[in-house]
Amino acid sequence: MSNDPIHQFHINPISPPIHFGAIDATFTNASLFMVAGVAVASGFMAWAMRPQALVPGRAQSVAEITYGFVHGMVRDAAGDEGVKRFFPFVFTVFMFVFAANMIGMFPYWFAPTGQIIITASMALMVFATVLIVGFAKNGFKFLKLFVPSGVPWYILWFVVIIEIISFFSRPLSHAIRLWANVFAGHLLLKVIASFVPMMAAAGGMLVLGSVIPLFMTVAIYALEFLVAFLQAYVFAMLTCIYLNDALHPGH
Amino acid sequence: MDFASAKLIGAGIACIGMGGAGIGVGIIFGNFLQGALRNPTEAPKQFGNLIFGFAVTEALGIFSLAIALILLFAAPH
Amino acid sequence: MQAEAAHPAEATTAFPPFDASLFPSQLFWFALSFIALYVIMSRFVLPKVGATLARRAGTIDGDLDQAAQKSAEAENARASMEKAVAKARADARAMIDAARAEVQAKLNAEQEAADARIAERIRAAEARVETAKQKALAEVPALADGLARDIADRIAPAVAAPARQRVAAGEA
């Protein structure tokens, strides 16, 4: 079973079963790596910002660059009002996804973002925030989001239907994009890496040929590091774009 | 046709979707290069958009890859 | 999928991401860790980073202001120095002009005095020449008379004497 590529996504309890009433809160390996990711992310940020130096050191520079990166992302997509309201939220989303992705890159560790329930929770959280803030801020003017201006009436009904469908499919694609990237990347790595012992065990010329999947594994590993960052960036970016709709529904 | 072969065929068909993502990513990078060669000084400012468009497009290919992998490894036997 | 097993972890044959029996524990720990991260970030880390960046921006702005102020001061000092130099130059020029004018005036006055003296002397000399000329002219008739008498006496003494008498009588 060691060659089963799905094996890395299995969730095993590492504590005795914990139940809060009806809620199953058993501490599993998924929980462990989620908590570890949060601990690493917040621990690093807090540690790096400890000196609060006027001329930053290396760690503080990294923390400040991360801050500036997300800050610029929110400002570009959602304006200054978006920064005021949503910056901590977007920063948390970005840090969580990035930390979870990166912690999943270690061999034998677990990628929390490879579980669709986690990405779906975050996507639905963003979706609910957009709906709540959108209606709270704009009232029924929020529905203008579905009615683009400058479209003749005989196409408008069709455009509105498409807009509504695309609006409600956002959390789906938002969640699946991140999950599928992490999941497929890890699965691909495992599949290609498992060719190495398979070919080595086959004997003959195939033993020499087993370096090919080895190099491929290394190359795909590098690509997966890029994907881990890029998907965190894209997830946060899309979050900003969706939140912008809540603030400025008129196109 | 038995279930196992249907699964494998389905996984193969799902992988066709990745070709579309490949075309899309090629269009994105090709158009970026075209624009960048016309106006090289403005090109670095669009790098974020480039990567964003690449990631969003590439994700669609990943969707079909995920479907294929699910069919191969995760579908009930 | 053998969902309602003794514990979700036993469902090893199922596909874990789609196994609904694994969701509650994941959701619980996700909510816990996400909220913890949100609180840590929004309460402690982000204000700190923001404050540090703002302080740095403030310091840089302050330094730039100070530099601008210093450079303005230097500019002022340069301007006042230039003004002083210009004033000193103007003073010097005025002094030189005044001295030159004074010298010129003195020179002119002496020149005039000298001219006047020379003119005076010329006039005196002319006057002397005039008187001498007058005197000489005054002596001319008598001289001419005597000369004429002498000539007449020599050429024609017979005629001359009575004529002389006649002249003298006529003259008388």
Coordinates of C-alpha atoms in Angstrom, one line a residue:
Chain A
M1 CA 0.0 0.0 0.0
S2 CA 3.0 2.3 0.2
N3 CA 2.7 3.1 -3.4
D4 CA -0.9 4.2 -3.1
P5 CA -0.7 7.9 -4.2
I6 CA -3.8 8.7 -2.2
H7 CA -2.2 7.5 1.0
Q8 CA -0.7 10.9 1.7
F9 CA -4.2 12.4 1.9
H10 CA -5.4 10.0 4.6
I11 CA -6.4 11.5 7.8
N12 CA -5.5 9.6 10.9
P13 CA -6.3 10.5 14.5
I14 CA -3.3 11.2 16.7
S15 CA -5.2 11.8 19.9
P16 CA -8.0 9.8 21.5
P17 CA -11.4 10.8 20.1
I18 CA -12.5 14.3 21.4
H19 CA -16.1 15.3 21.3
F20 CA -17.7 18.6 22.2
G21 CA -21.3 17.6 22.3
A22 CA -22.1 16.5 18.8
I23 CA -18.9 18.0 17.4
D24 CA -16.2 15.6 16.6
A25 CA -12.9 17.5 17.4
T26 CA -10.5 14.6 17.3
F27 CA -7.0 15.9 16.8
T28 CA -5.8 14.3 13.5
N29 CA -2.7 14.7 11.4
A30 CA -4.7 17.3 9.3
S31 CA -5.3 19.3 12.5
L32 CA -1.7 19.0 13.5
F33 CA -0.4 20.4 10.3
M34 CA -3.0 23.2 10.2
V35 CA -2.1 24.2 13.7
A36 CA 1.6 23.9 12.8
G37 CA 1.1 26.1 9.8
V38 CA -0.7 28.7 11.8
A39 CA 2.0 28.5 14.5
V40 CA 4.8 28.8 12.0
A41 CA 3.2 31.7 10.2
S42 CA 2.2 33.7 13.3
G43 CA 5.4 32.8 15.1
F44 CA 7.5 33.9 12.3
M45 CA 5.7 37.2 11.9
A46 CA 5.7 37.9 15.6
W47 CA 9.4 37.0 15.9
A48 CA 10.4 38.9 12.8
M49 CA 8.6 42.0 13.9
R50 CA 10.0 41.9 17.5
P51 CA 12.8 44.4 16.9
Q52 CA 10.5 46.9 15.1
A53 CA 13.8 48.4 13.8
L54 CA 13.8 51.5 11.8
V55 CA 16.4 49.8 9.5
P56 CA 15.0 46.3 9.2
G57 CA 17.0 43.1 9.4
R58 CA 16.5 40.1 7.2
A59 CA 13.6 38.6 8.9
Q60 CA 11.9 41.9 9.5
S61 CA 12.3 42.7 5.8
V62 CA 10.6 39.5 4.9
A63 CA 7.7 40.3 7.2
E64 CA 7.4 43.8 5.9
I65 CA 7.6 42.7 2.3
T66 CA 4.8 40.2 2.9
Y67 CA 2.8 42.9 4.5
G68 CA 3.5 45.2 1.6
F69 CA 2.8 42.5 -1.0
V70 CA -0.7 41.7 0.4
H71 CA -1.4 45.4 1.1
G72 CA -0.7 46.3 -2.5
M73 CA -2.8 43.4 -3.7
V74 CA -5.8 44.6 -1.6
R75 CA -5.3 48.2 -2.6
D76 CA -5.0 47.5 -6.3
A77 CA -8.1 45.2 -6.3
A78 CA -10.4 46.8 -3.7
G79 CA -9.1 50.3 -3.2
D80 CA -8.4 52.1 0.1
E81 CA -11.8 51.2 1.5
G82 CA -11.0 47.6 0.9
V83 CA -7.7 48.0 2.8
K84 CA -9.5 49.5 5.7
R85 CA -12.1 46.8 6.0
F86 CA -10.6 43.6 4.7
F87 CA -6.8 43.8 4.9
P88 CA -6.4 41.7 8.0
F89 CA -8.8 39.1 6.6
V90 CA -7.1 38.9 3.2
F91 CA -3.7 38.8 5.0
T92 CA -4.9 35.9 7.2
V93 CA -6.2 34.0 4.2
F94 CA -3.0 34.5 2.3
M95 CA -0.8 33.5 5.3
F96 CA -3.0 30.5 6.1
V97 CA -3.0 29.2 2.5
F98 CA 0.7 29.9 2.0
A99 CA 1.7 28.3 5.3
A100 CA -0.5 25.2 4.6
N101 CA 0.8 24.9 1.1
M102 CA 4.4 25.2 2.1
I103 CA 4.1 22.9 5.1
G104 CA 2.6 20.3 2.7
M105 CA 5.7 20.5 0.5
F106 CA 7.8 18.5 3.1
P107 CA 8.0 14.8 2.3
Y108 CA 5.8 12.7 4.6
W109 CA 4.0 15.8 5.9
F110 CA 0.4 16.6 5.2
A111 CA -1.0 19.3 3.0
P112 CA -4.1 20.8 4.7
T113 CA -5.1 22.6 1.5
G114 CA -5.3 19.2 -0.2
Q115 CA -8.5 18.6 1.7
I116 CA -11.4 20.1 -0.2
I117 CA -13.4 20.9 3.0
I118 CA -10.7 23.4 4.1
T119 CA -10.6 25.2 0.8
A120 CA -14.4 25.1 0.5
S121 CA -14.7 26.6 4.0
M122 CA -12.5 29.4 3.1
A123 CA -14.2 30.0 -0.3
L124 CA -17.6 30.0 1.4
M125 CA -16.3 32.3 4.1
V126 CA -15.3 34.8 1.4
F127 CA -18.6 34.3 -0.4
A128 CA -20.6 34.9 2.8
T129 CA -18.5 37.9 3.5
V130 CA -19.3 39.3 0.1
L131 CA -23.0 38.7 0.5
I132 CA -23.2 40.1 4.0
V133 CA -21.0 43.1 3.5
G134 CA -22.5 43.8 0.0
F135 CA -26.1 43.9 1.3
A136 CA -25.2 45.7 4.6
K137 CA -23.3 48.4 2.7
N138 CA -25.3 48.8 -0.5
G139 CA -28.7 47.5 0.4
F140 CA -30.6 46.4 -2.7
K141 CA -28.2 48.3 -4.9
F142 CA -26.0 45.3 -4.4
L143 CA -28.1 43.5 -6.9
K144 CA -26.8 45.9 -9.6
L145 CA -23.8 43.6 -9.5
F146 CA -25.9 41.3 -11.7
V147 CA -27.1 44.0 -14.1
P148 CA -24.3 45.4 -16.1
S149 CA -25.0 48.9 -17.5
G150 CA -25.0 49.7 -21.2
V151 CA -26.5 46.4 -22.3
P152 CA -29.6 46.5 -24.6
W153 CA -32.7 45.0 -23.0
Y154 CA -33.1 42.1 -25.3
I155 CA -29.7 40.7 -24.3
L156 CA -29.9 41.9 -20.7
W157 CA -32.0 39.1 -19.3
F158 CA -29.5 36.6 -20.7
V159 CA -26.5 38.5 -19.3
V160 CA -28.2 38.7 -15.9
I161 CA -28.7 34.9 -15.9
I162 CA -25.1 34.4 -16.8
E163 CA -23.9 36.9 -14.1
I164 CA -26.0 35.1 -11.5
I165 CA -24.6 31.7 -12.4
S166 CA -21.1 33.0 -12.5
F167 CA -21.6 34.7 -9.1
F168 CA -22.8 31.5 -7.5
S169 CA -20.2 29.3 -9.1
R170 CA -17.5 31.5 -7.7
P171 CA -17.0 29.7 -4.4
L172 CA -17.0 26.4 -6.3
S173 CA -14.2 27.4 -8.6
H174 CA -12.5 29.3 -5.9
A175 CA -12.3 26.3 -3.7
I176 CA -11.6 23.7 -6.3
R177 CA -8.8 25.7 -7.9
L178 CA -6.7 25.7 -4.8
W179 CA -7.7 22.2 -3.8
A180 CA -7.1 20.6 -7.2
N181 CA -3.8 22.3 -7.6
V182 CA -2.4 21.1 -4.3
F183 CA -4.1 17.7 -4.7
A184 CA -3.0 17.1 -8.3
G185 CA 0.5 18.3 -7.7
H186 CA 1.0 16.1 -4.7
L187 CA -0.5 13.1 -6.5
L188 CA 1.6 13.7 -9.6
L189 CA 4.7 13.9 -7.5
K190 CA 3.9 10.7 -5.7
V191 CA 3.0 8.9 -9.0
I192 CA 6.2 10.0 -10.8
A193 CA 8.4 9.4 -7.7
S194 CA 6.9 5.9 -7.4
F195 CA 8.2 5.1 -10.9
V196 CA 11.8 5.3 -9.5
P197 CA 11.6 2.2 -7.2
M198 CA 9.3 0.5 -9.7
M199 CA 11.8 0.8 -12.5
A200 CA 14.8 0.1 -10.2
A201 CA 13.1 -3.1 -9.1
A202 CA 12.4 -4.2 -12.7
G203 CA 16.1 -4.8 -13.4
G204 CA 18.0 -4.6 -16.6
M205 CA 18.2 -1.4 -18.6
L206 CA 15.3 0.0 -16.6
V207 CA 17.5 0.4 -13.6
L208 CA 19.5 3.0 -15.5
G209 CA 16.3 4.5 -16.9
S210 CA 15.1 5.1 -13.4
V211 CA 17.1 8.4 -13.2
I212 CA 14.6 9.9 -15.6
P213 CA 11.6 9.9 -13.2
L214 CA 14.0 11.0 -10.5
F215 CA 14.9 14.1 -12.4
M216 CA 11.3 14.7 -13.3
T217 CA 10.4 14.4 -9.6
V218 CA 13.0 17.1 -8.7
A219 CA 11.7 19.3 -11.5
I220 CA 8.1 18.9 -10.6
Y221 CA 9.0 19.5 -7.0
A222 CA 10.4 22.9 -8.0
L223 CA 7.3 23.6 -10.0
E224 CA 5.1 22.6 -7.0
F225 CA 6.9 25.2 -4.8
L226 CA 6.0 27.8 -7.4
V227 CA 2.5 26.5 -7.5
A228 CA 2.3 26.6 -3.7
F229 CA 3.1 30.3 -3.7
L230 CA 1.1 31.1 -6.8
Q231 CA -2.1 29.4 -5.6
A232 CA -1.9 31.3 -2.3
Y233 CA -1.4 34.5 -4.3
V234 CA -4.3 33.6 -6.7
F235 CA -6.5 32.6 -3.8
A236 CA -5.9 35.9 -2.0
M237 CA -6.1 37.9 -5.2
L238 CA -9.5 36.4 -6.1
T239 CA -10.6 37.0 -2.5
C240 CA -9.7 40.7 -3.1
I241 CA -11.6 40.8 -6.4
Y242 CA -14.7 39.2 -4.9
L243 CA -14.6 41.5 -1.8
N244 CA -14.3 44.5 -4.2
D245 CA -17.7 43.5 -5.6
A246 CA -19.2 43.8 -2.2
L247 CA -17.9 47.4 -1.9
H248 CA -18.4 48.6 -5.4
P249 CA -21.2 46.5 -7.0
G250 CA -21.7 48.7 -10.0
H251 CA -19.3 47.7 -12.8
Chain B
M1 CA -17.4 -3.0 -20.7
D2 CA -16.4 -3.6 -17.1
F3 CA -16.1 -0.9 -14.5
A4 CA -12.3 -0.8 -14.3
S5 CA -11.8 -0.2 -18.1
A6 CA -14.6 2.4 -18.0
K7 CA -12.7 4.2 -15.3
L8 CA -9.4 4.2 -17.2
I9 CA -11.1 5.4 -20.4
G10 CA -12.8 8.1 -18.4
A11 CA -9.5 9.2 -17.0
G12 CA -8.0 9.4 -20.4
I13 CA -10.9 11.4 -21.8
A14 CA -10.7 13.8 -18.8
C15 CA -7.1 14.5 -19.7
I16 CA -8.2 15.9 -23.1
G17 CA -9.3 18.9 -21.1
M18 CA -5.7 19.7 -20.2
G19 CA -5.1 20.4 -23.9
G20 CA -7.5 23.4 -23.6
A21 CA -5.6 24.7 -20.7
G22 CA -2.4 24.3 -22.6
I23 CA -3.8 26.4 -25.5
G24 CA -4.9 29.0 -23.0
V25 CA -1.6 29.2 -21.2
G26 CA 0.1 29.4 -24.6
I27 CA -2.1 32.3 -25.6
I28 CA -1.5 34.1 -22.4
F29 CA 2.3 33.9 -22.6
G30 CA 2.4 34.5 -26.4
N31 CA 0.3 37.6 -26.1
F32 CA 2.4 38.8 -23.2
L33 CA 5.6 38.3 -25.2
Q34 CA 4.0 40.1 -28.1
G35 CA 3.0 43.1 -26.0
A36 CA 6.3 43.0 -24.1
L37 CA 8.3 43.2 -27.3
R38 CA 6.3 46.1 -28.5
N39 CA 6.6 48.0 -25.3
P40 CA 9.4 46.5 -23.2
T41 CA 9.5 49.2 -20.6
E42 CA 5.9 48.6 -19.6
A43 CA 6.2 44.8 -19.5
P44 CA 7.5 44.3 -16.0
K45 CA 4.4 46.1 -14.6
Q46 CA 2.2 43.5 -16.1
F47 CA 4.1 40.5 -14.7
G48 CA 1.6 40.1 -11.8
N49 CA -1.3 40.1 -14.3
L50 CA 0.6 37.5 -16.4
I51 CA 1.1 35.2 -13.5
F52 CA -2.4 35.7 -12.3
G53 CA -3.8 34.9 -15.7
F54 CA -1.5 31.9 -16.0
A55 CA -2.6 30.5 -12.6
V56 CA -6.3 30.9 -13.3
T57 CA -6.0 29.3 -16.8
E58 CA -3.7 26.6 -15.6
A59 CA -6.1 25.7 -12.8
L60 CA -8.7 24.7 -15.4
G61 CA -6.3 22.1 -16.7
I62 CA -5.6 21.0 -13.2
F63 CA -9.3 20.5 -12.8
S64 CA -9.4 17.9 -15.5
L65 CA -6.1 16.4 -14.2
A66 CA -7.8 16.1 -10.8
I67 CA -10.8 14.4 -12.4
A68 CA -8.5 12.0 -14.1
L69 CA -6.6 11.2 -11.0
I70 CA -9.8 10.8 -8.9
L71 CA -11.0 8.4 -11.5
L72 CA -7.8 6.5 -11.4
F73 CA -7.1 6.3 -7.7
A74 CA -10.1 7.5 -5.8
A75 CA -13.2 6.2 -7.6
P76 CA -14.9 3.3 -5.8
H77 CA -13.8 0.0 -7.0
Chain C
M1 CA -17.7 4.5 1.0
Q2 CA -17.9 3.0 4.5
A3 CA -18.8 6.3 6.2
E4 CA -20.4 5.5 9.5
A5 CA -17.6 3.4 10.7
A6 CA -16.3 3.3 14.2
H7 CA -14.0 6.2 13.5
P8 CA -13.4 8.1 10.2
A9 CA -9.8 7.0 10.3
E10 CA -10.7 3.4 9.6
A11 CA -12.2 4.4 6.3
T12 CA -8.9 4.0 4.5
T13 CA -10.3 2.7 1.3
A14 CA -12.4 5.8 0.8
F15 CA -11.2 8.9 -0.9
P16 CA -10.3 11.1 2.1
P17 CA -11.0 14.6 0.6
F18 CA -14.6 13.5 -0.2
D19 CA -15.2 11.5 3.0
A20 CA -17.9 13.5 4.8
S21 CA -17.3 11.6 8.1
L22 CA -13.8 13.3 8.3
F23 CA -15.2 16.8 7.8
P24 CA -16.3 17.8 11.4
S25 CA -12.9 17.4 13.0
Q26 CA -11.2 19.2 10.1
L27 CA -13.8 22.0 10.2
F28 CA -13.4 22.4 14.0
W29 CA -9.6 22.6 13.8
F30 CA -9.7 24.8 10.7
A31 CA -12.1 27.2 12.4
L32 CA -9.9 27.2 15.6
S33 CA -6.6 27.8 13.7
F34 CA -8.0 30.3 11.3
I35 CA -9.6 32.4 14.0
A36 CA -6.4 32.2 16.0
L37 CA -4.3 33.3 13.0
Y38 CA -6.8 36.1 12.3
V39 CA -6.7 37.3 15.9
I40 CA -2.9 37.1 16.1
M41 CA -2.5 38.9 12.8
S42 CA -5.1 41.6 13.2
R43 CA -4.4 42.3 16.8
F44 CA -0.7 42.0 17.2
V45 CA 1.3 41.5 14.0
L46 CA -0.3 43.8 11.5
P47 CA -0.6 46.9 13.7
K48 CA 3.0 46.4 14.6
V49 CA 4.1 46.2 11.0
G50 CA 1.9 49.1 10.0
A51 CA 3.2 51.2 12.9
T52 CA 6.8 50.3 12.0
L53 CA 6.3 51.2 8.3
A54 CA 4.5 54.4 9.3
R55 CA 7.3 55.3 11.7
R56 CA 9.8 54.7 9.0
A57 CA 7.9 56.8 6.5
G58 CA 7.6 59.5 9.1
T59 CA 11.3 59.4 9.9
I60 CA 12.1 59.5 6.2
D61 CA 9.7 62.4 5.6
G62 CA 11.1 64.2 8.7
D63 CA 14.7 63.7 7.5
L64 CA 13.7 64.9 4.0
D65 CA 12.0 68.0 5.6
Q66 CA 15.0 68.6 7.7
A67 CA 17.3 68.3 4.7
A68 CA 15.1 70.6 2.7
Q69 CA 15.2 73.1 5.6
K70 CA 18.9 72.8 5.9
S71 CA 19.3 73.3 2.2
A72 CA 17.0 76.3 2.3
E73 CA 19.1 77.8 5.2
A74 CA 22.2 77.2 3.2
E75 CA 20.6 78.9 0.2
N76 CA 19.6 81.8 2.4
A77 CA 23.1 82.1 3.8
R78 CA 24.5 82.0 0.3
A79 CA 22.1 84.7 -0.8
S80 CA 22.9 87.0 2.1
M81 CA 26.6 86.4 1.5
E82 CA 26.2 87.3 -2.1
K83 CA 24.2 90.4 -1.1
A84 CA 27.0 91.4 1.3
V85 CA 29.6 90.9 -1.4
A86 CA 27.5 92.9 -3.8
K87 CA 27.1 95.6 -1.3
A88 CA 30.8 95.7 -0.5
R89 CA 31.6 95.9 -4.1
A90 CA 29.1 98.7 -4.6
D91 CA 30.6 100.5 -1.6
A92 CA 34.0 100.1 -2.9
R93 CA 33.0 101.4 -6.3
A94 CA 31.2 104.4 -4.7
M95 CA 34.3 105.1 -2.7
I96 CA 36.5 104.9 -5.8
D97 CA 34.1 107.0 -7.7
A98 CA 34.1 109.6 -5.0
A99 CA 37.8 109.7 -4.7
R100 CA 38.1 109.9 -8.4
A101 CA 35.6 112.7 -8.5
E102 CA 37.4 114.6 -5.8
V103 CA 40.7 114.3 -7.5
Q104 CA 39.1 115.3 -10.7
A105 CA 37.5 118.3 -9.1
K106 CA 40.8 119.3 -7.5
L107 CA 42.6 118.8 -10.8
N108 CA 40.0 120.9 -12.6
A109 CA 40.2 123.6 -10.0
E110 CA 44.0 123.8 -10.2
Q111 CA 43.8 123.6 -13.9
E112 CA 41.4 126.6 -13.9
A113 CA 43.6 128.5 -11.4
A114 CA 46.6 127.8 -13.6
D115 CA 44.6 128.9 -16.7
A116 CA 43.5 132.0 -14.9
R117 CA 47.1 132.8 -13.8
I118 CA 48.4 132.2 -17.3
A119 CA 45.6 134.3 -18.7
E120 CA 46.4 137.0 -16.2
R121 CA 50.0 137.0 -17.2
I122 CA 49.2 137.0 -20.8
R123 CA 46.9 139.9 -20.3
A124 CA 49.5 141.9 -18.4
A125 CA 52.1 141.1 -21.0
E126 CA 49.7 142.2 -23.7
A127 CA 49.0 145.3 -21.8
R128 CA 52.7 146.0 -21.6
V129 CA 53.1 145.3 -25.3
E130 CA 50.2 147.6 -25.9
T131 CA 51.6 150.5 -23.9
A132 CA 54.9 150.0 -25.5
K133 CA 53.3 150.0 -28.9
Q134 CA 51.3 153.1 -28.0
K135 CA 54.4 154.8 -26.8
A136 CA 56.3 153.8 -29.9
L137 CA 53.4 155.0 -32.1
A138 CA 53.3 158.2 -30.2
E139 CA 56.9 158.8 -30.9
V140 CA 56.5 158.1 -34.6
P141 CA 55.1 161.6 -35.7
A142 CA 57.8 163.6 -33.9
L143 CA 60.4 161.2 -35.2
A144 CA 59.0 161.4 -38.7
D145 CA 58.9 165.2 -38.4
G146 CA 62.4 165.4 -37.3
L147 CA 63.4 163.0 -40.0
A148 CA 61.5 165.0 -42.5
R149 CA 63.1 168.2 -41.4
D150 CA 66.5 166.7 -41.6
I151 CA 65.8 165.4 -45.1
A152 CA 64.4 168.7 -46.2
D153 CA 67.3 170.6 -44.7
R154 CA 69.6 168.4 -46.5
I155 CA 67.9 168.4 -49.8
A156 CA 66.7 172.0 -50.0
P157 CA 67.7 174.0 -47.0
A158 CA 66.5 177.2 -48.8
V159 CA 63.0 176.0 -49.2
A160 CA 62.9 174.1 -46.1
A161 CA 63.4 176.9 -43.7
P162 CA 60.6 179.2 -44.7
A163 CA 58.4 176.2 -45.3
R164 CA 59.2 175.2 -41.9
Q165 CA 58.3 178.5 -40.7
R166 CA 55.1 178.5 -42.6
V167 CA 54.3 175.2 -41.2
A168 CA 55.1 176.3 -37.8
A169 CA 53.0 179.4 -38.3
G170 CA 50.2 177.3 -39.8
E171 CA 50.5 175.0 -37.1
A172 CA 50.4 177.7 -34.6

